[in-house]
PDB file of C-alpha atoms in Angstrom:
ATOM      1  CA  GLY A  95     105.214 -40.206  11.353  1.00 61.00           C
ATOM      2  CA  GLY A  96     102.955 -42.838   9.630  1.00 77.00           C
ATOM      3  CA  SER A  97      99.284 -42.426   8.567  1.00 85.00           C
ATOM      4  CA  ILE A  98      96.314 -44.573   7.961  1.00 90.00           C
ATOM      5  CA  LEU A  99      94.033 -42.967   5.358  1.00 89.00           C
ATOM      6  CA  PHE A 100      90.396 -44.061   5.170  1.00 90.00           C
ATOM      7  CA  LYS A 101      87.701 -42.876   2.882  1.00 87.00           C
ATOM      8  CA  ARG A 102      84.549 -42.248   4.846  1.00 87.00           C
ATOM      9  CA  ILE A 103      80.850 -42.886   3.928  1.00 83.00           C
ATOM     10  CA  ASP A 104      80.479 -39.180   3.057  1.00 85.00           C
ATOM     11  CA  GLY A 105      83.551 -39.324   0.733  1.00 85.00           C
ATOM     12  CA  ARG A 106      85.970 -37.526   3.044  1.00 89.00           C
ATOM     13  CA  ILE A 107      89.409 -38.974   3.556  1.00 92.00           C
ATOM     14  CA  ASP A 108      90.586 -38.973   7.133  1.00 91.00           C
ATOM     15  CA  ASP A 109      93.852 -40.012   8.817  1.00 92.00           C
ATOM     16  CA  ILE A 110      92.548 -42.621  11.400  1.00 91.00           C
ATOM     17  CA  LEU A 111      95.608 -41.896  13.683  1.00 91.00           C
ATOM     18  CA  LYS A 112      94.606 -38.184  14.017  1.00 92.00           C
ATOM     19  CA  LEU A 113      90.865 -38.778  14.877  1.00 91.00           C
ATOM     20  CA  SER A 114      89.551 -38.187  18.349  1.00 92.00           C
ATOM     21  CA  GLU A 115      88.064 -41.012  20.531  1.00 93.00           C
ATOM     22  CA  ASP A 116      84.545 -39.691  19.808  1.00 91.00           C
ATOM     23  CA  GLU A 117      85.206 -39.803  16.105  1.00 91.00           C
ATOM     24  CA  LEU A 118      86.583 -43.306  16.277  1.00 92.00           C
ATOM     25  CA  ILE A 119      83.532 -44.525  18.210  1.00 92.00           C
ATOM     26  CA  ARG A 120      81.399 -43.257  15.285  1.00 89.00           C
ATOM     27  CA  ILE A 121      83.550 -45.188  12.887  1.00 92.00           C
ATOM     28  CA  ARG A 122      83.855 -48.465  14.820  1.00 91.00           C
ATOM     29  CA  GLY A 123      80.989 -50.763  13.854  1.00 90.00           C
ATOM     30  CA  ARG A 124      79.511 -48.251  11.400  1.00 91.00           C
ATOM     31  CA  GLU A 125      82.267 -47.767   8.800  1.00 92.00           C
ATOM     32  CA  ILE A 126      84.841 -50.271   9.960  1.00 94.00           C
ATOM     33  CA  SER A 127      83.836 -53.522  11.678  1.00 94.00           C
ATOM     34  CA  MET A 128      85.483 -56.731  12.732  1.00 93.00           C
ATOM     35  CA  ILE A 129      84.897 -60.504  12.751  1.00 92.00           C
ATOM     36  CA  PHE A 130      86.945 -62.008  15.589  1.00 90.00           C
ATOM     37  CA  GLN A 131      88.846 -65.293  15.688  1.00 87.00           C
ATOM     38  CA  GLU A 132      87.111 -66.868  18.591  1.00 89.00           C
ATOM     39  CA  PRO A 133      83.229 -66.378  18.564  1.00 90.00           C
ATOM     40  CA  ASN A 134      82.840 -67.729  22.134  1.00 88.00           C
ATOM     41  CA  ALA A 135      85.289 -65.140  23.382  1.00 91.00           C
ATOM     42  CA  ALA A 136      83.774 -62.365  21.204  1.00 93.00           C
ATOM     43  CA  LEU A 137      80.103 -62.877  22.507  1.00 96.00           C
ATOM     44  CA  ASP A 138      79.112 -61.985  26.098  1.00 96.00           C
ATOM     45  CA  PRO A 139      77.839 -65.195  27.722  1.00 96.00           C
ATOM     46  CA  LEU A 140      75.427 -63.182  29.953  1.00 96.00           C
ATOM     47  CA  TYR A 141      73.435 -61.607  27.249  1.00 97.00           C
ATOM     48  CA  ARG A 142      71.025 -63.028  24.679  1.00 97.00           C
ATOM     49  CA  VAL A 143      72.123 -63.059  21.085  1.00 97.00           C
ATOM     50  CA  GLY A 144      69.445 -60.569  20.128  1.00 97.00           C
ATOM     51  CA  ASP A 145      70.649 -58.029  22.640  1.00 97.00           C
ATOM     52  CA  GLN A 146      74.160 -58.229  21.426  1.00 96.00           C
ATOM     53  CA  VAL A 147      73.149 -57.563  17.817  1.00 97.00           C
ATOM     54  CA  ALA A 148      70.743 -54.839  18.998  1.00 96.00           C
ATOM     55  CA  GLU A 149      73.586 -52.954  20.672  1.00 95.00           C
ATOM     56  CA  ALA A 150      75.312 -52.639  17.406  1.00 94.00           C
ATOM     57  CA  ILE A 151      72.127 -51.490  15.624  1.00 96.00           C
ATOM     58  CA  LEU A 152      71.040 -48.960  18.344  1.00 93.00           C
ATOM     59  CA  SER A 153      74.604 -47.530  18.541  1.00 93.00           C
ATOM     60  CA  HIS A 154      74.665 -46.436  14.938  1.00 93.00           C
ATOM     61  CA  ARG A 155      71.241 -46.808  13.459  1.00 94.00           C
ATOM     62  CA  LEU A 156      69.005 -45.464  16.181  1.00 93.00           C
ATOM     63  CA  SER A 157      67.571 -42.661  13.936  1.00 93.00           C
ATOM     64  CA  GLU A 158      66.602 -45.261  11.177  1.00 95.00           C
ATOM     65  CA  MET A 159      65.009 -47.511  13.691  1.00 96.00           C
ATOM     66  CA  LEU A 160      63.040 -44.617  15.213  1.00 95.00           C
ATOM     67  CA  ASP A 161      61.751 -43.577  11.758  1.00 95.00           C
ATOM     68  CA  ARG A 162      60.406 -47.067  11.221  1.00 96.00           C
ATOM     69  CA  ALA A 163      58.723 -47.143  14.592  1.00 95.00           C
ATOM     70  CA  ILE A 164      57.185 -43.741  14.029  1.00 95.00           C
ATOM     71  CA  GLU A 165      55.809 -44.683  10.694  1.00 95.00           C
ATOM     72  CA  SER A 166      54.286 -47.856  12.066  1.00 94.00           C
ATOM     73  CA  LEU A 167      52.663 -45.985  15.042  1.00 94.00           C
ATOM     74  CA  LYS A 168      51.268 -43.352  12.636  1.00 94.00           C
ATOM     75  CA  GLU A 169      49.682 -46.143  10.626  1.00 92.00           C
ATOM     76  CA  GLU A 170      48.220 -47.666  13.763  1.00 90.00           C
ATOM     77  CA  ILE A 171      46.717 -44.393  14.907  1.00 90.00           C
ATOM     78  CA  LYS A 172      45.477 -43.604  11.406  1.00 88.00           C
ATOM     79  CA  ASN A 173      43.663 -46.992  11.225  1.00 86.00           C
ATOM     80  CA  GLY A 174      42.169 -46.428  14.684  1.00 81.00           C
ATOM     81  CA  ASN A 175      44.174 -49.090  16.396  1.00 82.00           C
ATOM     82  CA  GLY A 176      46.361 -46.854  18.419  1.00 76.00           C
ATOM     83  CA  GLY A 177      45.391 -45.725  21.901  1.00 87.00           C
ATOM     84  CA  PHE A 178      47.235 -43.984  24.685  1.00 89.00           C
ATOM     85  CA  SER A 179      50.183 -46.399  24.366  1.00 91.00           C
ATOM     86  CA  SER A 180      50.659 -45.623  20.669  1.00 92.00           C
ATOM     87  CA  LYS A 181      50.434 -41.880  21.200  1.00 91.00           C
ATOM     88  CA  LEU A 182      52.818 -41.907  24.053  1.00 91.00           C
ATOM     89  CA  GLN A 183      55.408 -43.885  22.064  1.00 92.00           C
ATOM     90  CA  LEU A 184      54.959 -41.524  19.098  1.00 93.00           C
ATOM     91  CA  TRP A 185      55.612 -38.516  21.253  1.00 92.00           C
ATOM     92  CA  ALA A 186      58.579 -40.158  22.878  1.00 91.00           C
ATOM     93  CA  TYR A 187      60.203 -41.295  19.553  1.00 92.00           C
ATOM     94  CA  ASN A 188      59.837 -37.845  18.047  1.00 92.00           C
ATOM     95  CA  GLU A 189      61.561 -36.377  21.183  1.00 90.00           C
ATOM     96  CA  MET A 190      64.311 -38.973  20.892  1.00 90.00           C
ATOM     97  CA  LYS A 191      64.786 -37.924  17.243  1.00 90.00           C
ATOM     98  CA  LYS A 192      65.502 -34.404  18.517  1.00 89.00           C
ATOM     99  CA  ASN A 193      67.708 -35.495  21.490  1.00 88.00           C
ATOM    100  CA  PRO A 194      68.090 -39.107  22.432  1.00 82.00           C
ATOM    101  CA  ASN A 195      69.620 -38.122  25.831  1.00 81.00           C
ATOM    102  CA  ALA A 196      66.995 -35.702  26.981  1.00 80.00           C
ATOM    103  CA  LEU A 197      66.582 -35.651  30.736  1.00 79.00           C
ATOM    104  CA  LYS A 198      62.770 -36.019  30.644  1.00 78.00           C
ATOM    105  CA  LEU A 199      63.027 -39.082  28.415  1.00 80.00           C
ATOM    106  CA  ARG A 200      65.702 -40.672  30.539  1.00 79.00           C
ATOM    107  CA  LEU A 201      63.544 -40.225  33.675  1.00 82.00           C
ATOM    108  CA  MET A 202      60.430 -41.460  31.947  1.00 82.00           C
ATOM    109  CA  ARG A 203      62.245 -44.627  30.709  1.00 78.00           C
ATOM    110  CA  LYS A 204      63.261 -45.388  34.274  1.00 82.00           C
ATOM    111  CA  LEU A 205      59.668 -45.654  35.391  1.00 83.00           C
ATOM    112  CA  PRO A 206      58.790 -49.474  35.099  1.00 82.00           C
ATOM    113  CA  ILE A 207      55.428 -49.233  33.262  1.00 84.00           C
ATOM    114  CA  ILE A 208      56.004 -46.028  31.294  1.00 86.00           C
ATOM    115  CA  GLY A 209      59.535 -47.219  30.301  1.00 84.00           C
ATOM    116  CA  LYS A 210      58.147 -50.566  29.085  1.00 87.00           C
ATOM    117  CA  ILE A 211      55.460 -48.790  27.082  1.00 88.00           C
ATOM    118  CA  ILE A 212      57.954 -46.379  25.499  1.00 88.00           C
ATOM    119  CA  SER A 213      60.268 -49.106  24.456  1.00 90.00           C
ATOM    120  CA  LYS A 214      57.668 -51.465  23.068  1.00 92.00           C
ATOM    121  CA  LYS A 215      57.432 -50.450  19.368  1.00 94.00           C
ATOM    122  CA  LEU A 216      61.182 -49.682  19.116  1.00 94.00           C
ATOM    123  CA  ASN A 217      62.082 -53.072  20.530  1.00 95.00           C
ATOM    124  CA  GLN A 218      59.754 -54.711  17.955  1.00 96.00           C
ATOM    125  CA  VAL A 219      61.217 -52.869  15.102  1.00 97.00           C
ATOM    126  CA  VAL A 220      64.832 -53.677  16.214  1.00 97.00           C
ATOM    127  CA  ARG A 221      63.868 -57.355  16.787  1.00 97.00           C
ATOM    128  CA  ASP A 222      62.364 -57.621  13.275  1.00 97.00           C
ATOM    129  CA  GLU A 223      65.620 -56.134  11.916  1.00 97.00           C
ATOM    130  CA  ILE A 224      67.820 -58.604  13.853  1.00 97.00           C
ATOM    131  CA  ILE A 225      65.649 -61.605  12.670  1.00 97.00           C
ATOM    132  CA  GLY A 226      65.972 -60.518   9.091  1.00 96.00           C
ATOM    133  CA  LEU A 227      69.771 -60.180   9.594  1.00 95.00           C
ATOM    134  CA  LEU A 228      70.103 -63.656  11.134  1.00 96.00           C
ATOM    135  CA  ARG A 229      68.094 -64.959   8.214  1.00 95.00           C
ATOM    136  CA  LEU A 230      70.575 -63.433   5.880  1.00 93.00           C
ATOM    137  CA  MET A 231      73.314 -65.305   7.852  1.00 93.00           C
ATOM    138  CA  GLU A 232      71.462 -68.486   6.977  1.00 92.00           C
ATOM    139  CA  ILE A 233      70.603 -69.274  10.511  1.00 94.00           C
ATOM    140  CA  PRO A 234      67.768 -71.693  10.784  1.00 94.00           C
ATOM    141  CA  ASP A 235      64.798 -70.694  13.091  1.00 95.00           C
ATOM    142  CA  PRO A 236      66.105 -67.099  13.714  1.00 96.00           C
ATOM    143  CA  GLU A 237      62.987 -66.296  15.793  1.00 96.00           C
ATOM    144  CA  ARG A 238      64.222 -68.837  18.356  1.00 97.00           C
ATOM    145  CA  VAL A 239      67.975 -68.053  18.044  1.00 97.00           C
ATOM    146  CA  VAL A 240      67.438 -64.336  18.764  1.00 97.00           C
ATOM    147  CA  ASP A 241      66.415 -65.230  22.256  1.00 97.00           C
ATOM    148  CA  SER A 242      69.275 -67.798  22.801  1.00 97.00           C
ATOM    149  CA  TYR A 243      72.437 -67.325  24.826  1.00 97.00           C
ATOM    150  CA  PRO A 244      75.768 -67.944  23.128  1.00 96.00           C
ATOM    151  CA  HIS A 245      76.417 -71.241  24.908  1.00 96.00           C
ATOM    152  CA  GLU A 246      73.200 -72.706  23.543  1.00 97.00           C
ATOM    153  CA  LEU A 247      74.664 -72.447  19.952  1.00 95.00           C
ATOM    154  CA  SER A 248      77.247 -74.363  18.086  1.00 93.00           C
ATOM    155  CA  GLY A 249      80.574 -72.805  17.087  1.00 90.00           C
ATOM    156  CA  GLY A 250      79.482 -72.207  13.528  1.00 92.00           C
ATOM    157  CA  MET A 251      76.292 -70.523  14.708  1.00 94.00           C
ATOM    158  CA  GLN A 252      78.250 -68.403  17.145  1.00 95.00           C
ATOM    159  CA  GLN A 253      80.452 -67.268  14.341  1.00 93.00           C
ATOM    160  CA  ARG A 254      77.426 -66.375  12.203  1.00 94.00           C
ATOM    161  CA  ILE A 255      76.176 -64.239  15.110  1.00 96.00           C
ATOM    162  CA  VAL A 256      79.544 -62.475  15.263  1.00 95.00           C
ATOM    163  CA  ILE A 257      79.286 -61.867  11.540  1.00 94.00           C
ATOM    164  CA  ALA A 258      75.795 -60.517  11.958  1.00 95.00           C
ATOM    165  CA  ILE A 259      76.930 -58.059  14.579  1.00 96.00           C
ATOM    166  CA  ALA A 260      79.842 -56.962  12.225  1.00 94.00           C
ATOM    167  CA  LEU A 261      77.475 -56.396   9.224  1.00 93.00           C
ATOM    168  CA  ALA A 262      74.607 -54.922  11.256  1.00 94.00           C
ATOM    169  CA  CYS A 263      75.453 -51.430  10.055  1.00 93.00           C
ATOM    170  CA  SER A 264      76.672 -52.191   6.588  1.00 91.00           C
ATOM    171  CA  PRO A 265      80.306 -51.089   7.120  1.00 92.00           C
ATOM    172  CA  LEU A 266      82.602 -50.105   4.306  1.00 91.00           C
ATOM    173  CA  LEU A 267      85.469 -52.153   5.617  1.00 93.00           C
ATOM    174  CA  LEU A 268      85.432 -55.495   7.423  1.00 93.00           C
ATOM    175  CA  LEU A 269      88.456 -56.909   9.220  1.00 94.00           C
ATOM    176  CA  ALA A 270      88.231 -60.647   9.501  1.00 93.00           C
ATOM    177  CA  ASP A 271      90.823 -62.087  11.932  1.00 92.00           C
ATOM    178  CA  GLU A 272      91.128 -65.850  11.329  1.00 90.00           C
ATOM    179  CA  PRO A 273      87.381 -66.314  11.486  1.00 88.00           C
ATOM    180  CA  THR A 274      87.352 -69.951  10.705  1.00 85.00           C
ATOM    181  CA  THR A 275      90.357 -71.141  12.836  1.00 82.00           C
ATOM    182  CA  SER A 276      88.284 -72.701  15.668  1.00 75.00           C
ATOM    183  CA  LEU A 277      85.757 -74.382  13.416  1.00 82.00           C
ATOM    184  CA  ASP A 278      85.902 -77.889  11.741  1.00 84.00           C
ATOM    185  CA  VAL A 279      86.611 -78.099   8.008  1.00 84.00           C
ATOM    186  CA  THR A 280      82.986 -78.465   6.836  1.00 86.00           C
ATOM    187  CA  VAL A 281      81.779 -75.394   8.839  1.00 88.00           C
ATOM    188  CA  GLN A 282      84.853 -73.509   7.697  1.00 87.00           C
ATOM    189  CA  ALA A 283      83.851 -73.922   4.083  1.00 89.00           C
ATOM    190  CA  GLN A 284      80.304 -72.809   4.925  1.00 90.00           C
ATOM    191  CA  ILE A 285      81.428 -69.686   6.743  1.00 89.00           C
ATOM    192  CA  LEU A 286      83.943 -68.753   3.940  1.00 89.00           C
ATOM    193  CA  ASP A 287      81.127 -69.151   1.324  1.00 90.00           C
ATOM    194  CA  LEU A 288      78.784 -67.022   3.496  1.00 90.00           C
ATOM    195  CA  ILE A 289      81.372 -64.235   3.925  1.00 89.00           C
ATOM    196  CA  THR A 290      82.107 -64.247   0.113  1.00 88.00           C
ATOM    197  CA  ARG A 291      78.350 -63.876  -0.713  1.00 89.00           C
ATOM    198  CA  LEU A 292      77.757 -61.261   2.006  1.00 89.00           C
ATOM    199  CA  LYS A 293      80.575 -59.242   0.720  1.00 87.00           C
ATOM    200  CA  GLU A 294      78.830 -58.846  -2.564  1.00 87.00           C
ATOM    201  CA  ARG A 295      75.551 -58.131  -0.968  1.00 88.00           C
ATOM    202  CA  PHE A 296      76.715 -55.469   1.443  1.00 87.00           C
ATOM    203  CA  GLY A 297      79.379 -54.054  -0.894  1.00 87.00           C
ATOM    204  CA  ALA A 298      82.122 -54.137   1.827  1.00 88.00           C
ATOM    205  CA  SER A 299      85.731 -54.560   1.394  1.00 91.00           C
ATOM    206  CA  ILE A 300      87.311 -57.271   3.465  1.00 93.00           C
ATOM    207  CA  ILE A 301      90.841 -57.513   4.956  1.00 94.00           C
ATOM    208  CA  TYR A 302      91.170 -61.187   5.720  1.00 93.00           C
ATOM    209  CA  ILE A 303      93.956 -62.042   8.204  1.00 94.00           C
ATOM    210  CA  THR A 304      95.023 -65.668   7.914  1.00 92.00           C
ATOM    211  CA  HIS A 305      98.019 -68.054   7.737  1.00 90.00           C
ATOM    212  CA  ASP A 306      96.093 -70.536   5.582  1.00 89.00           C
ATOM    213  CA  MET A 307      97.157 -70.263   2.051  1.00 89.00           C
ATOM    214  CA  GLY A 308      94.237 -72.432   0.884  1.00 88.00           C
ATOM    215  CA  VAL A 309      91.860 -69.820   2.274  1.00 89.00           C
ATOM    216  CA  ILE A 310      93.821 -67.065   0.606  1.00 92.00           C
ATOM    217  CA  ALA A 311      93.611 -68.803  -2.719  1.00 91.00           C
ATOM    218  CA  GLU A 312      89.845 -69.301  -2.363  1.00 88.00           C
ATOM    219  CA  ILE A 313      88.637 -65.817  -1.236  1.00 89.00           C
ATOM    220  CA  SER A 314      91.311 -63.210  -1.948  1.00 92.00           C
ATOM    221  CA  ASP A 315      91.647 -60.765  -4.812  1.00 93.00           C
ATOM    222  CA  ARG A 316      94.918 -59.196  -3.568  1.00 96.00           C
ATOM    223  CA  VAL A 317      97.449 -60.462  -1.061  1.00 97.00           C
ATOM    224  CA  ALA A 318      99.875 -58.776   1.301  1.00 97.00           C
ATOM    225  CA  VAL A 319     102.487 -61.161   2.784  1.00 97.00           C
ATOM    226  CA  MET A 320     103.970 -60.150   6.086  1.00 97.00           C
ATOM    227  CA  TYR A 321     107.053 -61.451   7.916  1.00 96.00           C
ATOM    228  CA  ALA A 322     107.915 -60.389  11.532  1.00 94.00           C
ATOM    229  CA  GLY A 323     105.625 -57.456  11.285  1.00 92.00           C
ATOM    230  CA  ASN A 324     106.781 -56.109   7.899  1.00 94.00           C
ATOM    231  CA  VAL A 325     105.002 -56.354   4.502  1.00 96.00           C
ATOM    232  CA  VAL A 326     107.392 -58.136   2.204  1.00 97.00           C
ATOM    233  CA  GLU A 327     105.177 -58.663  -0.922  1.00 98.00           C
ATOM    234  CA  ILE A 328     101.868 -57.433  -2.331  1.00 98.00           C
ATOM    235  CA  ALA A 329     100.318 -58.935  -5.457  1.00 97.00           C
ATOM    236  CA  PRO A 330      97.068 -60.126  -7.087  1.00 97.00           C
ATOM    237  CA  VAL A 331      96.255 -63.544  -5.653  1.00 96.00           C
ATOM    238  CA  ILE A 332      96.774 -65.494  -8.960  1.00 96.00           C
ATOM    239  CA  GLU A 333     100.075 -63.801  -9.666  1.00 96.00           C
ATOM    240  CA  LEU A 334     101.330 -64.444  -6.178  1.00 96.00           C
ATOM    241  CA  PHE A 335     100.742 -68.137  -6.462  1.00 96.00           C
ATOM    242  CA  LYS A 336     102.072 -68.370  -9.978  1.00 96.00           C
ATOM    243  CA  LYS A 337     105.030 -66.074  -9.618  1.00 96.00           C
ATOM    244  CA  PRO A 338     106.073 -65.418  -6.039  1.00 97.00           C
ATOM    245  CA  LEU A 339     109.060 -63.105  -5.738  1.00 97.00           C
ATOM    246  CA  HIS A 340     110.124 -62.718  -2.060  1.00 97.00           C
ATOM    247  CA  PRO A 341     112.121 -65.716  -0.741  1.00 97.00           C
ATOM    248  CA  TYR A 342     109.695 -65.930   2.292  1.00 97.00           C
ATOM    249  CA  THR A 343     106.721 -66.081  -0.028  1.00 96.00           C
ATOM    250  CA  LYS A 344     108.372 -68.766  -2.034  1.00 96.00           C
ATOM    251  CA  ALA A 345     109.205 -70.789   1.122  1.00 94.00           C
ATOM    252  CA  LEU A 346     105.621 -70.434   2.393  1.00 93.00           C
ATOM    253  CA  LEU A 347     104.236 -71.906  -0.839  1.00 93.00           C
ATOM    254  CA  GLU A 348     106.855 -74.720  -0.839  1.00 92.00           C
ATOM    255  CA  ALA A 349     105.905 -75.550   2.815  1.00 89.00           C
ATOM    256  CA  ILE A 350     102.212 -76.410   1.830  1.00 88.00           C
ATOM    257  CA  PRO A 351     101.823 -80.157   2.322  1.00 86.00           C
ATOM    258  CA  ARG A 352     101.341 -82.089  -0.952  1.00 85.00           C
ATOM    259  CA  PRO A 353     100.241 -85.685  -1.406  1.00 87.00           C
ATOM    260  CA  GLY A 354     103.210 -87.972  -2.104  1.00 83.00           C
ATOM    261  CA  ALA A 355     105.816 -85.211  -1.364  1.00 81.00           C
ATOM    262  CA  SER A 356     108.063 -84.841   1.647  1.00 84.00           C
ATOM    263  CA  PHE A 357     107.228 -81.947   3.954  1.00 83.00           C
ATOM    264  CA  LYS A 358     109.444 -78.936   3.359  1.00 86.00           C
ATOM    265  CA  SER A 359     109.811 -76.484   6.310  1.00 89.00           C
ATOM    266  CA  ILE A 360     111.452 -73.115   6.399  1.00 91.00           C
ATOM    267  CA  PRO A 361     114.891 -73.304   8.010  1.00 91.00           C
ATOM    268  CA  GLY A 362     115.716 -71.306  11.136  1.00 91.00           C
ATOM    269  CA  THR A 363     113.406 -69.861  13.757  1.00 91.00           C
ATOM    270  CA  VAL A 364     110.974 -66.950  13.973  1.00 91.00           C
ATOM    271  CA  PRO A 365     112.825 -63.806  15.115  1.00 93.00           C
ATOM    272  CA  ASN A 366     112.253 -62.153  18.512  1.00 92.00           C
ATOM    273  CA  LEU A 367     110.301 -58.939  17.712  1.00 91.00           C
ATOM    274  CA  VAL A 368     111.604 -57.291  20.904  1.00 92.00           C
ATOM    275  CA  ASN A 369     115.073 -57.420  19.441  1.00 93.00           C
ATOM    276  CA  PRO A 370     114.539 -58.106  15.721  1.00 93.00           C
ATOM    277  CA  PRO A 371     117.428 -58.753  13.253  1.00 94.00           C
ATOM    278  CA  SER A 372     119.010 -55.805  11.572  1.00 94.00           C
ATOM    279  CA  GLY A 373     118.311 -55.074   7.869  1.00 95.00           C
ATOM    280  CA  CYS A 374     115.869 -57.506   6.310  1.00 96.00           C
ATOM    281  CA  ARG A 375     114.220 -59.462   9.104  1.00 96.00           C
ATOM    282  CA  PHE A 376     114.168 -62.628   6.973  1.00 96.00           C
ATOM    283  CA  HIS A 377     117.885 -62.565   6.228  1.00 96.00           C
ATOM    284  CA  PRO A 378     118.915 -65.097   8.957  1.00 95.00           C
ATOM    285  CA  ARG A 379     116.630 -67.794   7.265  1.00 95.00           C
ATOM    286  CA  CYS A 380     117.011 -66.611   3.663  1.00 96.00           C
ATOM    287  CA  PRO A 381     119.070 -68.788   1.297  1.00 94.00           C
ATOM    288  CA  TYR A 382     119.739 -65.808  -1.002  1.00 94.00           C
ATOM    289  CA  ALA A 383     120.955 -63.381   1.763  1.00 94.00           C
ATOM    290  CA  MET A 384     123.725 -60.927   0.853  1.00 94.00           C
ATOM    291  CA  PRO A 385     125.833 -58.683   3.118  1.00 94.00           C
ATOM    292  CA  LYS A 386     123.507 -55.780   2.122  1.00 95.00           C
ATOM    293  CA  CYS A 387     120.512 -57.760   3.554  1.00 95.00           C
ATOM    294  CA  ARG A 388     122.095 -57.648   7.048  1.00 94.00           C
ATOM    295  CA  LYS A 389     122.518 -53.925   7.076  1.00 94.00           C
ATOM    296  CA  GLU A 390     119.749 -52.262   5.004  1.00 95.00           C
ATOM    297  CA  VAL A 391     116.043 -52.626   5.384  1.00 95.00           C
ATOM    298  CA  PRO A 392     114.646 -53.243   1.886  1.00 95.00           C
ATOM    299  CA  GLU A 393     111.893 -50.816   0.684  1.00 95.00           C
ATOM    300  CA  LEU A 394     108.737 -52.004  -0.986  1.00 95.00           C
ATOM    301  CA  GLN A 395     109.241 -51.615  -4.719  1.00 95.00           C
ATOM    302  CA  ARG A 396     106.946 -52.044  -7.670  1.00 95.00           C
ATOM    303  CA  ILE A 397     108.072 -54.769  -9.919  1.00 94.00           C
ATOM    304  CA  THR A 398     105.064 -54.909 -12.194  1.00 93.00           C
ATOM    305  CA  LYS A 399     101.828 -52.854 -12.364  1.00 93.00           C
ATOM    306  CA  GLU A 400     100.286 -54.512  -9.326  1.00 95.00           C
ATOM    307  CA  HIS A 401     103.279 -56.582  -7.866  1.00 97.00           C
ATOM    308  CA  TYR A 402     105.372 -55.179  -5.094  1.00 97.00           C
ATOM    309  CA  VAL A 403     108.244 -56.716  -3.211  1.00 97.00           C
ATOM    310  CA  ALA A 404     110.534 -55.680  -0.376  1.00 97.00           C
ATOM    311  CA  CYS A 405     113.716 -57.476  -1.259  1.00 97.00           C
ATOM    312  CA  HIS A 406     117.313 -56.502  -2.230  1.00 95.00           C
ATOM    313  CA  LEU A 407     117.260 -59.231  -4.996  1.00 94.00           C
ATOM    314  CA  TYR A 408     114.975 -57.055  -7.084  1.00 91.00           C
ATOM    315  CA  GLY A 409     115.183 -53.610  -8.650  1.00 73.00           C
ATOM    316  CA  GLY A 410     112.158 -51.495  -9.157  1.00 56.00           C
ATOM    317  CA  GLU A 411     109.863 -51.432 -12.208  1.00 53.00           C
ATOM    318  CA  ASP A 412     112.482 -49.496 -14.239  1.00 46.00           C
ATOM    319  CA  HIS A 413     115.231 -51.921 -13.339  1.00 43.00           C
ATOM    320  CA  GLY A 414     113.666 -55.133 -14.084  1.00 44.00           C
ATOM    321  CA  GLU A 415     113.829 -58.304 -11.977  1.00 44.00           C
ATOM    322  CA  HIS A 416     117.064 -59.774 -10.530  1.00 46.00           C
ATOM    323  CA  SER A 417     118.062 -62.734 -12.650  1.00 40.00           C
ATOM    324  CA  ASN A 418     119.489 -64.750  -9.757  1.00 42.00           C
ATOM    325  CA  SER A 419     116.299 -64.760  -7.648  1.00 41.00           C
ATOM    326  CA  ASP A 420     115.623 -68.454  -8.323  1.00 42.00           C
TER     327      ASP A 420
END
């Protein structure tokens, strides 16, 4: 009975769970995109980097690329530089604008020579777009990298390619799943800095999935803490670090290694999600657990304007905070 509401580019608000597969295909990569955890697993080793970025562009921005190619061809013909090849491409692109899957176009593109001619200008326009995108990713020598295979690039460069693919269509929402886990510390910092700057440039919202509290402190505006599949606390990042409410959030912050201090781990073990604990899933490990915690699942309650917690130790906004929480 749940729902996932998403505000589309045109302003409509749709429930993602009720959309058809065709509608989801139009959203994926165009309005919602993803940066994966392992770049060498996300990239296809058999295809050049440029081809993989081009796939994202041609899937959602074909009409835009055709318009650029058409304008370039018109300029060539106007200046007397366009012969039969330019006129054939111009005709083909205008037909593609009407119907990209027209039978006559598909048949012509299968002819070796004609197909190569038809694709020439469009390929050039897309390649220029990709090189510009790689330059935005701060990739040195993008003209060379665009023709490289993933295995020829470092882990940091591979992750920049994955980010380029994710941002190729200027999505509204970017999901970043531990995008720096497999990288060394120096490259991690570079990638985080890049993502932060690109967020401002592209105007995208980012949901950053991570277990690294240092990363959260550095790049987040708002944090949702999850335990065993449930959201237990939501707060602005500064408020969460200064005044954590949920016992699990407190335990997480106390477990951060500090120079000169002994390491403090969270007692107990992570629950089996096939057969999770009843009530609050954290109660077997919680030092403040009450009988109620074992029986009732706590609801997410608003404690302050932007701070929510799912814990029986606290009342809602109208009830104030539980005085025995510390």
